[in-house]
PDB file of C-alpha atoms in Angstrom:
ATOM      1  CA  UNK A 366       0.218   0.392  -0.329  1.00 59.00           C
ATOM      2  CA  UNK A 367       1.333   3.644  -0.296  1.00 51.00           C
ATOM      3  CA  UNK A 368       0.360   6.072   1.760  1.00 45.00           C
ATOM      4  CA  UNK A 369      -0.215   9.957   2.107  1.00 44.00           C
ATOM      5  CA  UNK A 370       1.511  12.201   3.263  1.00 46.00           C
ATOM      6  CA  UNK A 371      -0.032  12.212   6.552  1.00 59.00           C
ATOM      7  CA  UNK A 372      -1.677   8.238   6.929  1.00 87.00           C
ATOM      8  CA  UNK A 373      -4.898   9.169   6.406  1.00 94.00           C
ATOM      9  CA  UNK A 374      -5.680   6.982   3.729  1.00 97.00           C
ATOM     10  CA  UNK A 375      -3.400   4.032   2.154  1.00 98.00           C
ATOM     11  CA  UNK A 376      -3.820   3.672  -1.691  1.00 98.00           C
ATOM     12  CA  UNK A 377      -2.981   0.131  -3.705  1.00 98.00           C
ATOM     13  CA  UNK A 378      -4.113  -2.031  -6.477  1.00 98.00           C
ATOM     14  CA  UNK A 379      -5.180  -5.235  -7.084  1.00 98.00           C
ATOM     15  CA  UNK A 380      -5.910  -5.556 -11.076  1.00 98.00           C
ATOM     16  CA  UNK A 381      -8.777  -3.104 -12.346  1.00 98.00           C
ATOM     17  CA  UNK A 382      -9.922  -3.357  -8.946  1.00 98.00           C
ATOM     18  CA  UNK A 383      -7.935   0.018  -6.225  1.00 98.00           C
ATOM     19  CA  UNK A 384      -8.439  -0.511  -2.804  1.00 98.00           C
ATOM     20  CA  UNK A 385      -8.810   2.804  -0.424  1.00 98.00           C
ATOM     21  CA  UNK A 386      -8.418   2.253   3.271  1.00 98.00           C
ATOM     22  CA  UNK A 387      -9.203   4.368   6.098  1.00 98.00           C
ATOM     23  CA  UNK A 388      -6.071   4.588   8.128  1.00 97.00           C
ATOM     24  CA  UNK A 389      -6.382   6.446  11.579  1.00 97.00           C
ATOM     25  CA  UNK A 390      -7.408   3.415  13.780  1.00 96.00           C
ATOM     26  CA  UNK A 391      -8.748   2.713  15.840  1.00 96.00           C
ATOM     27  CA  UNK A 392     -12.206   5.009  16.059  1.00 97.00           C
ATOM     28  CA  UNK A 393     -11.383   6.037  11.772  1.00 98.00           C
ATOM     29  CA  UNK A 394     -12.717   9.719  12.812  1.00 97.00           C
ATOM     30  CA  UNK A 395     -13.112  11.752  10.257  1.00 97.00           C
ATOM     31  CA  UNK A 396     -12.348  15.349   9.685  1.00 96.00           C
ATOM     32  CA  UNK A 397     -12.294  17.507   6.020  1.00 96.00           C
ATOM     33  CA  UNK A 398      -9.288  16.527   5.147  1.00 96.00           C
ATOM     34  CA  UNK A 399      -9.499  12.744   4.795  1.00 97.00           C
ATOM     35  CA  UNK A 400     -13.101  13.087   3.474  1.00 98.00           C
ATOM     36  CA  UNK A 401     -10.913  15.414   0.885  1.00 97.00           C
ATOM     37  CA  UNK A 402      -8.277  13.212   0.364  1.00 97.00           C
ATOM     38  CA  UNK A 403     -10.654   9.704  -0.603  1.00 98.00           C
ATOM     39  CA  UNK A 404     -12.911  12.504  -2.873  1.00 98.00           C
ATOM     40  CA  UNK A 405      -8.920  13.257  -4.420  1.00 98.00           C
ATOM     41  CA  UNK A 406      -8.198   9.818  -4.985  1.00 98.00           C
ATOM     42  CA  UNK A 407     -11.583   8.587  -6.778  1.00 98.00           C
ATOM     43  CA  UNK A 408     -11.108  11.630  -9.004  1.00 98.00           C
ATOM     44  CA  UNK A 409      -7.408  10.291  -9.994  1.00 98.00           C
ATOM     45  CA  UNK A 410      -9.532   7.155 -10.312  1.00 98.00           C
ATOM     46  CA  UNK A 411     -12.245   8.597 -12.228  1.00 97.00           C
ATOM     47  CA  UNK A 412     -10.075   9.249 -15.372  1.00 97.00           C
ATOM     48  CA  UNK A 413      -7.177   6.480 -14.717  1.00 98.00           C
ATOM     49  CA  UNK A 414      -9.305   4.344 -17.555  1.00 97.00           C
ATOM     50  CA  UNK A 415      -7.111   0.790 -16.609  1.00 98.00           C
ATOM     51  CA  UNK A 416      -9.640   1.331 -12.651  1.00 98.00           C
ATOM     52  CA  UNK A 417     -12.610  -0.330 -12.676  1.00 98.00           C
ATOM     53  CA  UNK A 418     -14.043  -0.829  -9.223  1.00 98.00           C
ATOM     54  CA  UNK A 419     -13.404   0.707  -5.884  1.00 98.00           C
ATOM     55  CA  UNK A 420     -13.015  -1.484  -2.283  1.00 99.00           C
ATOM     56  CA  UNK A 421     -12.617   0.684   0.537  1.00 98.00           C
ATOM     57  CA  UNK A 422     -11.597  -0.367   3.512  1.00 98.00           C
ATOM     58  CA  UNK A 423     -10.893   0.101   6.990  1.00 98.00           C
ATOM     59  CA  UNK A 424      -8.019  -0.370   9.236  1.00 96.00           C
ATOM     60  CA  UNK A 425      -8.782  -0.171  13.032  1.00 94.00           C
ATOM     61  CA  UNK A 426     -10.989  -1.433  14.864  1.00 95.00           C
ATOM     62  CA  UNK A 427     -14.315   0.933  13.452  1.00 97.00           C
ATOM     63  CA  UNK A 428     -14.745   0.972   9.658  1.00 98.00           C
ATOM     64  CA  UNK A 429     -15.810   5.064  10.275  1.00 98.00           C
ATOM     65  CA  UNK A 430     -16.731   6.858  13.840  1.00 97.00           C
ATOM     66  CA  UNK A 431     -18.193   9.709  11.747  1.00 97.00           C
ATOM     67  CA  UNK A 432     -16.527  13.141  12.954  1.00 94.00           C
ATOM     68  CA  UNK A 433     -14.947  13.329  16.056  1.00 90.00           C
ATOM     69  CA  UNK A 434     -17.378  15.812  18.054  1.00 82.00           C
ATOM     70  CA  UNK A 435     -15.749  16.319  21.778  1.00 74.00           C
ATOM     71  CA  UNK A 436     -13.030  17.746  19.497  1.00 70.00           C
ATOM     72  CA  UNK A 437     -15.249  19.707  18.205  1.00 58.00           C
ATOM     73  CA  UNK A 438     -12.910  22.774  16.119  1.00 47.00           C
ATOM     74  CA  UNK A 439     -15.009  26.219  15.003  1.00 40.00           C
ATOM     75  CA  UNK A 440     -17.810  23.523  13.049  1.00 46.00           C
ATOM     76  CA  UNK A 441     -20.802  25.367  14.941  1.00 46.00           C
ATOM     77  CA  UNK A 442     -19.570  28.567  14.603  1.00 46.00           C
ATOM     78  CA  UNK A 443     -20.581  27.959  10.371  1.00 53.00           C
ATOM     79  CA  UNK A 444     -23.484  30.270   9.427  1.00 55.00           C
ATOM     80  CA  UNK A 445     -26.484  28.675   8.048  1.00 57.00           C
ATOM     81  CA  UNK A 446     -25.837  29.201   4.709  1.00 54.00           C
ATOM     82  CA  UNK A 447     -22.930  27.354   4.142  1.00 86.00           C
ATOM     83  CA  UNK A 448     -22.740  23.651   3.048  1.00 91.00           C
ATOM     84  CA  UNK A 449     -20.716  21.900   6.014  1.00 95.00           C
ATOM     85  CA  UNK A 450     -17.427  22.104   3.914  1.00 96.00           C
ATOM     86  CA  UNK A 451     -17.287  18.263   5.023  1.00 96.00           C
ATOM     87  CA  UNK A 452     -20.028  17.483   3.196  1.00 97.00           C
ATOM     88  CA  UNK A 453     -18.517  19.744   0.515  1.00 97.00           C
ATOM     89  CA  UNK A 454     -16.302  16.710   0.012  1.00 98.00           C
ATOM     90  CA  UNK A 455     -18.602  14.931   0.626  1.00 98.00           C
ATOM     91  CA  UNK A 456     -20.500  15.339  -2.415  1.00 97.00           C
ATOM     92  CA  UNK A 457     -17.142  14.397  -4.424  1.00 97.00           C
ATOM     93  CA  UNK A 458     -17.365  11.238  -3.149  1.00 98.00           C
ATOM     94  CA  UNK A 459     -20.978  10.646  -4.178  1.00 98.00           C
ATOM     95  CA  UNK A 460     -19.872  11.647  -7.885  1.00 97.00           C
ATOM     96  CA  UNK A 461     -17.874   9.153  -8.218  1.00 97.00           C
ATOM     97  CA  UNK A 462     -19.055   6.614 -11.188  1.00 97.00           C
ATOM     98  CA  UNK A 463     -17.771   4.154 -10.727  1.00 98.00           C
ATOM     99  CA  UNK A 464     -18.827   0.887  -8.500  1.00 98.00           C
ATOM    100  CA  UNK A 465     -17.531   0.931  -4.588  1.00 98.00           C
ATOM    101  CA  UNK A 466     -17.354  -2.103  -2.660  1.00 98.00           C
ATOM    102  CA  UNK A 467     -17.986  -1.090   1.200  1.00 98.00           C
ATOM    103  CA  UNK A 468     -15.476  -4.014   3.340  1.00 98.00           C
ATOM    104  CA  UNK A 469     -17.249  -2.964   6.503  1.00 98.00           C
ATOM    105  CA  UNK A 470     -15.897  -5.172   9.536  1.00 98.00           C
ATOM    106  CA  UNK A 471     -16.182  -2.714  12.649  1.00 97.00           C
ATOM    107  CA  UNK A 472     -18.195  -0.648  13.841  1.00 98.00           C
ATOM    108  CA  UNK A 473     -20.176   2.647  10.832  1.00 98.00           C
ATOM    109  CA  UNK A 474     -21.678   5.164  13.332  1.00 98.00           C
ATOM    110  CA  UNK A 475     -23.229   8.796  12.449  1.00 98.00           C
ATOM    111  CA  UNK A 476     -21.184  10.105   9.546  1.00 98.00           C
ATOM    112  CA  UNK A 477     -19.063   6.856   9.059  1.00 98.00           C
ATOM    113  CA  UNK A 478     -21.864   5.800   8.556  1.00 98.00           C
ATOM    114  CA  UNK A 479     -22.919   7.688   6.188  1.00 98.00           C
ATOM    115  CA  UNK A 480     -20.054   7.432   3.803  1.00 98.00           C
ATOM    116  CA  UNK A 481     -20.973   3.150   4.314  1.00 98.00           C
ATOM    117  CA  UNK A 482     -24.018   4.985   2.305  1.00 98.00           C
ATOM    118  CA  UNK A 483     -22.482   6.549  -0.893  1.00 98.00           C
ATOM    119  CA  UNK A 484     -20.909   2.573  -1.693  1.00 98.00           C
ATOM    120  CA  UNK A 485     -22.753   0.934  -3.655  1.00 98.00           C
ATOM    121  CA  UNK A 486     -22.674  -2.885  -2.419  1.00 98.00           C
ATOM    122  CA  UNK A 487     -21.957  -3.648   1.423  1.00 98.00           C
ATOM    123  CA  UNK A 488     -19.915  -6.546   3.032  1.00 98.00           C
ATOM    124  CA  UNK A 489     -19.853  -6.844   6.986  1.00 98.00           C
ATOM    125  CA  UNK A 490     -20.133  -9.746   9.672  1.00 98.00           C
ATOM    126  CA  UNK A 491     -22.479 -10.612  12.488  1.00 97.00           C
ATOM    127  CA  UNK A 492     -19.744  -8.092  14.439  1.00 96.00           C
ATOM    128  CA  UNK A 493     -19.990  -5.579  12.536  1.00 98.00           C
ATOM    129  CA  UNK A 494     -22.565  -2.241  14.241  1.00 98.00           C
ATOM    130  CA  UNK A 495     -24.651   0.191  12.723  1.00 98.00           C
ATOM    131  CA  UNK A 496     -26.087   3.154  14.856  1.00 98.00           C
ATOM    132  CA  UNK A 497     -27.108   7.004  13.111  1.00 98.00           C
ATOM    133  CA  UNK A 498     -26.684   8.311  16.190  1.00 97.00           C
ATOM    134  CA  UNK A 499     -27.210  12.356  15.007  1.00 98.00           C
ATOM    135  CA  UNK A 500     -30.168  13.246  16.905  1.00 98.00           C
ATOM    136  CA  UNK A 501     -29.625  11.247  20.282  1.00 97.00           C
ATOM    137  CA  UNK A 502     -26.531  13.821  20.120  1.00 96.00           C
ATOM    138  CA  UNK A 503     -28.537  16.615  19.687  1.00 97.00           C
ATOM    139  CA  UNK A 504     -28.576  17.916  16.778  1.00 97.00           C
ATOM    140  CA  UNK A 505     -29.159  16.854  12.426  1.00 98.00           C
ATOM    141  CA  UNK A 506     -28.641  13.920  10.914  1.00 98.00           C
ATOM    142  CA  UNK A 507     -25.753  14.480   8.067  1.00 98.00           C
ATOM    143  CA  UNK A 508     -23.739  12.789   4.975  1.00 98.00           C
ATOM    144  CA  UNK A 509     -26.278  12.888   2.849  1.00 98.00           C
ATOM    145  CA  UNK A 510     -28.680  10.425   6.024  1.00 98.00           C
ATOM    146  CA  UNK A 511     -31.406  11.854   5.206  1.00 98.00           C
ATOM    147  CA  UNK A 512     -31.401  10.792   2.208  1.00 98.00           C
ATOM    148  CA  UNK A 513     -29.852   8.197   1.548  1.00 98.00           C
ATOM    149  CA  UNK A 514     -31.230   5.622   4.689  1.00 98.00           C
ATOM    150  CA  UNK A 515     -34.428   5.944   3.656  1.00 98.00           C
ATOM    151  CA  UNK A 516     -34.049   5.515  -0.180  1.00 98.00           C
ATOM    152  CA  UNK A 517     -31.826   2.011   0.973  1.00 98.00           C
ATOM    153  CA  UNK A 518     -33.772   0.885   3.879  1.00 98.00           C
ATOM    154  CA  UNK A 519     -37.450   2.643   3.517  1.00 98.00           C
ATOM    155  CA  UNK A 520     -38.971   5.379   5.477  1.00 98.00           C
ATOM    156  CA  UNK A 521     -40.295   4.607   8.053  1.00 98.00           C
ATOM    157  CA  UNK A 522     -37.257   2.166   8.967  1.00 98.00           C
ATOM    158  CA  UNK A 523     -34.939   4.934   8.661  1.00 98.00           C
ATOM    159  CA  UNK A 524     -36.669   7.250  10.675  1.00 98.00           C
ATOM    160  CA  UNK A 525     -36.964   4.493  13.330  1.00 98.00           C
ATOM    161  CA  UNK A 526     -32.255   4.262  13.222  1.00 98.00           C
ATOM    162  CA  UNK A 527     -32.058   8.345  13.293  1.00 98.00           C
ATOM    163  CA  UNK A 528     -34.927   9.417  15.635  1.00 98.00           C
ATOM    164  CA  UNK A 529     -33.728   6.873  18.067  1.00 97.00           C
ATOM    165  CA  UNK A 530     -29.854   6.550  17.057  1.00 97.00           C
ATOM    166  CA  UNK A 531     -30.433   2.806  17.470  1.00 98.00           C
ATOM    167  CA  UNK A 532     -28.097   0.390  17.088  1.00 98.00           C
ATOM    168  CA  UNK A 533     -27.447  -2.261  15.265  1.00 98.00           C
ATOM    169  CA  UNK A 534     -25.613  -5.434  14.367  1.00 98.00           C
ATOM    170  CA  UNK A 535     -24.065  -7.177  11.296  1.00 98.00           C
ATOM    171  CA  UNK A 536     -27.609  -9.866  11.226  1.00 97.00           C
ATOM    172  CA  UNK A 537     -30.211  -6.738  11.641  1.00 98.00           C
ATOM    173  CA  UNK A 538     -28.491  -4.455   9.358  1.00 98.00           C
ATOM    174  CA  UNK A 539     -28.636  -7.932   5.986  1.00 98.00           C
ATOM    175  CA  UNK A 540     -32.425  -7.584   7.635  1.00 98.00           C
ATOM    176  CA  UNK A 541     -32.841  -4.125   6.570  1.00 98.00           C
ATOM    177  CA  UNK A 542     -31.177  -4.043   4.043  1.00 98.00           C
ATOM    178  CA  UNK A 543     -28.622  -1.482   4.986  1.00 98.00           C
ATOM    179  CA  UNK A 544     -25.767  -4.370   4.943  1.00 98.00           C
ATOM    180  CA  UNK A 545     -25.983  -6.971   1.462  1.00 98.00           C
ATOM    181  CA  UNK A 546     -23.652  -9.165   2.406  1.00 98.00           C
ATOM    182  CA  UNK A 547     -23.114 -10.947   5.764  1.00 98.00           C
ATOM    183  CA  UNK A 548     -20.008 -13.657   6.545  1.00 98.00           C
ATOM    184  CA  UNK A 549     -17.823 -14.043   8.990  1.00 98.00           C
ATOM    185  CA  UNK A 550     -15.469 -11.455  10.253  1.00 97.00           C
ATOM    186  CA  UNK A 551     -12.063 -12.568   9.153  1.00 97.00           C
ATOM    187  CA  UNK A 552     -13.295 -12.500   5.830  1.00 98.00           C
ATOM    188  CA  UNK A 553     -14.672 -10.201   5.680  1.00 98.00           C
ATOM    189  CA  UNK A 554     -11.842  -8.030   2.487  1.00 98.00           C
ATOM    190  CA  UNK A 555     -11.416 -11.423   0.839  1.00 98.00           C
ATOM    191  CA  UNK A 556     -15.892 -11.276  -0.079  1.00 98.00           C
ATOM    192  CA  UNK A 557     -15.208  -7.383  -0.623  1.00 98.00           C
ATOM    193  CA  UNK A 558     -12.589  -7.788  -3.249  1.00 98.00           C
ATOM    194  CA  UNK A 559     -14.363 -11.225  -3.973  1.00 98.00           C
ATOM    195  CA  UNK A 560     -17.005  -8.889  -5.480  1.00 98.00           C
ATOM    196  CA  UNK A 561     -15.541  -5.163  -7.013  1.00 98.00           C
ATOM    197  CA  UNK A 562     -13.921  -8.130  -8.840  1.00 98.00           C
ATOM    198  CA  UNK A 563     -16.905  -8.784 -10.495  1.00 98.00           C
ATOM    199  CA  UNK A 564     -18.274  -6.212 -11.356  1.00 98.00           C
ATOM    200  CA  UNK A 565     -14.430  -5.379 -13.134  1.00 98.00           C
ATOM    201  CA  UNK A 566     -15.146  -8.116 -15.617  1.00 98.00           C
ATOM    202  CA  UNK A 567     -17.455  -6.342 -17.134  1.00 98.00           C
ATOM    203  CA  UNK A 568     -17.397  -4.010 -20.231  1.00 98.00           C
ATOM    204  CA  UNK A 569     -16.292  -0.402 -18.159  1.00 97.00           C
ATOM    205  CA  UNK A 570     -18.650   1.248 -20.497  1.00 97.00           C
ATOM    206  CA  UNK A 571     -21.267  -0.842 -19.671  1.00 98.00           C
ATOM    207  CA  UNK A 572     -20.929  -1.071 -15.452  1.00 97.00           C
ATOM    208  CA  UNK A 573     -20.359   2.761 -15.207  1.00 97.00           C
ATOM    209  CA  UNK A 574     -23.861   3.171 -17.959  1.00 97.00           C
ATOM    210  CA  UNK A 575     -25.330   1.260 -16.425  1.00 97.00           C
ATOM    211  CA  UNK A 576     -24.923   2.567 -12.893  1.00 97.00           C
ATOM    212  CA  UNK A 577     -26.234   5.585 -13.955  1.00 95.00           C
ATOM    213  CA  UNK A 578     -29.255   4.667 -14.625  1.00 96.00           C
ATOM    214  CA  UNK A 579     -30.107   3.511 -11.761  1.00 95.00           C
ATOM    215  CA  UNK A 580     -28.964   5.864  -9.778  1.00 94.00           C
ATOM    216  CA  UNK A 581     -30.918   8.508 -12.033  1.00 91.00           C
ATOM    217  CA  UNK A 582     -31.331  11.771  -9.754  1.00 93.00           C
ATOM    218  CA  UNK A 583     -30.469  10.459  -6.921  1.00 97.00           C
ATOM    219  CA  UNK A 584     -27.256  13.374  -7.241  1.00 96.00           C
ATOM    220  CA  UNK A 585     -29.829  16.126  -7.208  1.00 97.00           C
ATOM    221  CA  UNK A 586     -31.432  14.893  -3.740  1.00 98.00           C
ATOM    222  CA  UNK A 587     -28.304  14.016  -2.345  1.00 98.00           C
ATOM    223  CA  UNK A 588     -27.669  17.616  -2.799  1.00 97.00           C
ATOM    224  CA  UNK A 589     -30.526  19.192  -2.586  1.00 97.00           C
ATOM    225  CA  UNK A 590     -30.493  17.348   1.197  1.00 98.00           C
ATOM    226  CA  UNK A 591     -27.190  17.560   2.587  1.00 98.00           C
ATOM    227  CA  UNK A 592     -27.885  22.067   1.397  1.00 97.00           C
ATOM    228  CA  UNK A 593     -30.923  20.664   4.056  1.00 97.00           C
ATOM    229  CA  UNK A 594     -28.337  18.554   6.331  1.00 98.00           C
ATOM    230  CA  UNK A 595     -26.642  21.930   6.776  1.00 97.00           C
ATOM    231  CA  UNK A 596     -28.345  24.665   7.135  1.00 96.00           C
ATOM    232  CA  UNK A 597     -30.011  22.826  10.382  1.00 97.00           C
ATOM    233  CA  UNK A 598     -26.721  21.712  11.938  1.00 96.00           C
ATOM    234  CA  UNK A 599     -25.619  24.812  11.800  1.00 95.00           C
ATOM    235  CA  UNK A 600     -28.436  26.328  14.046  1.00 94.00           C
ATOM    236  CA  UNK A 601     -27.666  22.551  16.690  1.00 96.00           C
ATOM    237  CA  UNK A 602     -23.638  23.094  16.880  1.00 93.00           C
ATOM    238  CA  UNK A 603     -23.762  25.930  19.310  1.00 89.00           C
ATOM    239  CA  UNK A 604     -27.301  24.814  21.182  1.00 94.00           C
ATOM    240  CA  UNK A 605     -27.776  22.799  24.155  1.00 96.00           C
ATOM    241  CA  UNK A 606     -28.293  20.045  23.417  1.00 97.00           C
ATOM    242  CA  UNK A 607     -25.257  19.329  21.009  1.00 96.00           C
ATOM    243  CA  UNK A 608     -23.668  20.209  24.606  1.00 96.00           C
ATOM    244  CA  UNK A 609     -25.446  17.502  26.153  1.00 97.00           C
ATOM    245  CA  UNK A 610     -25.707  14.955  23.950  1.00 96.00           C
ATOM    246  CA  UNK A 611     -21.666  14.899  23.129  1.00 95.00           C
ATOM    247  CA  UNK A 612     -20.917  15.051  27.228  1.00 96.00           C
ATOM    248  CA  UNK A 613     -23.925  12.214  27.592  1.00 96.00           C
ATOM    249  CA  UNK A 614     -22.212   9.647  24.888  1.00 94.00           C
ATOM    250  CA  UNK A 615     -18.698  10.583  26.742  1.00 94.00           C
ATOM    251  CA  UNK A 616     -20.131   9.609  29.766  1.00 96.00           C
ATOM    252  CA  UNK A 617     -21.449   6.592  28.089  1.00 94.00           C
ATOM    253  CA  UNK A 618     -24.882   7.378  29.453  1.00 96.00           C
ATOM    254  CA  UNK A 619     -28.499   8.474  28.007  1.00 96.00           C
ATOM    255  CA  UNK A 620     -29.237  12.385  27.485  1.00 96.00           C
ATOM    256  CA  UNK A 621     -31.268  14.488  29.039  1.00 97.00           C
ATOM    257  CA  UNK A 622     -32.458  16.715  27.270  1.00 97.00           C
ATOM    258  CA  UNK A 623     -34.613  19.927  28.079  1.00 94.00           C
ATOM    259  CA  UNK A 624     -37.822  20.267  27.013  1.00 87.00           C
TER     260      UNK A 624
END
């Protein structure tokens, strides 16, 4: 694997399949820089005709735990009229035209779940955990989850996950449709690579045009979702609910929000 300058991600190649690995163990918390580096790599692979599919994986105990709200960096002061910079970079990931397979061996939480849903397929194991815990933290969902989650599993189940912040294991995630394939933990990467290779044997032009047909107008919906999510979050980052939500998470207790 080759390393980016700050090692936020690692990149390598297996034939027609490019591999991007998140490299901030154990939790792989992301920031603007990490998401931008993933997007930069996808932009490079977009122009690389020898790349036909991408495998997204992670080192550490978690696939991605989203943003580290215990180290808030001033994003709460953002104007409600501006898109969250992380989500602007995420739009570039969603704009990638080649199929992505995510190998999820650990937790995908918050924005980390949003990143997982940017992939076309998710291969995971029973041990993995999934949670859209934004409301439990006192803020509106982000990373386009207000669109991608209901589009994938239906509005009712998406509402349950978003409203409650419920954490589900890999088996339940598979039942809900969050995960496409469940395999033993030791086989997650192998199975995900096998799927990526299988797609890479198809005609690259036919593959990408078929994907474009299936995705249709999803990107415009994602842009709209990110715009609203950014505006809602901008007003909530500095609010008392988020302060309590983050404090409760750090203290491993249920939050107590004021009426």
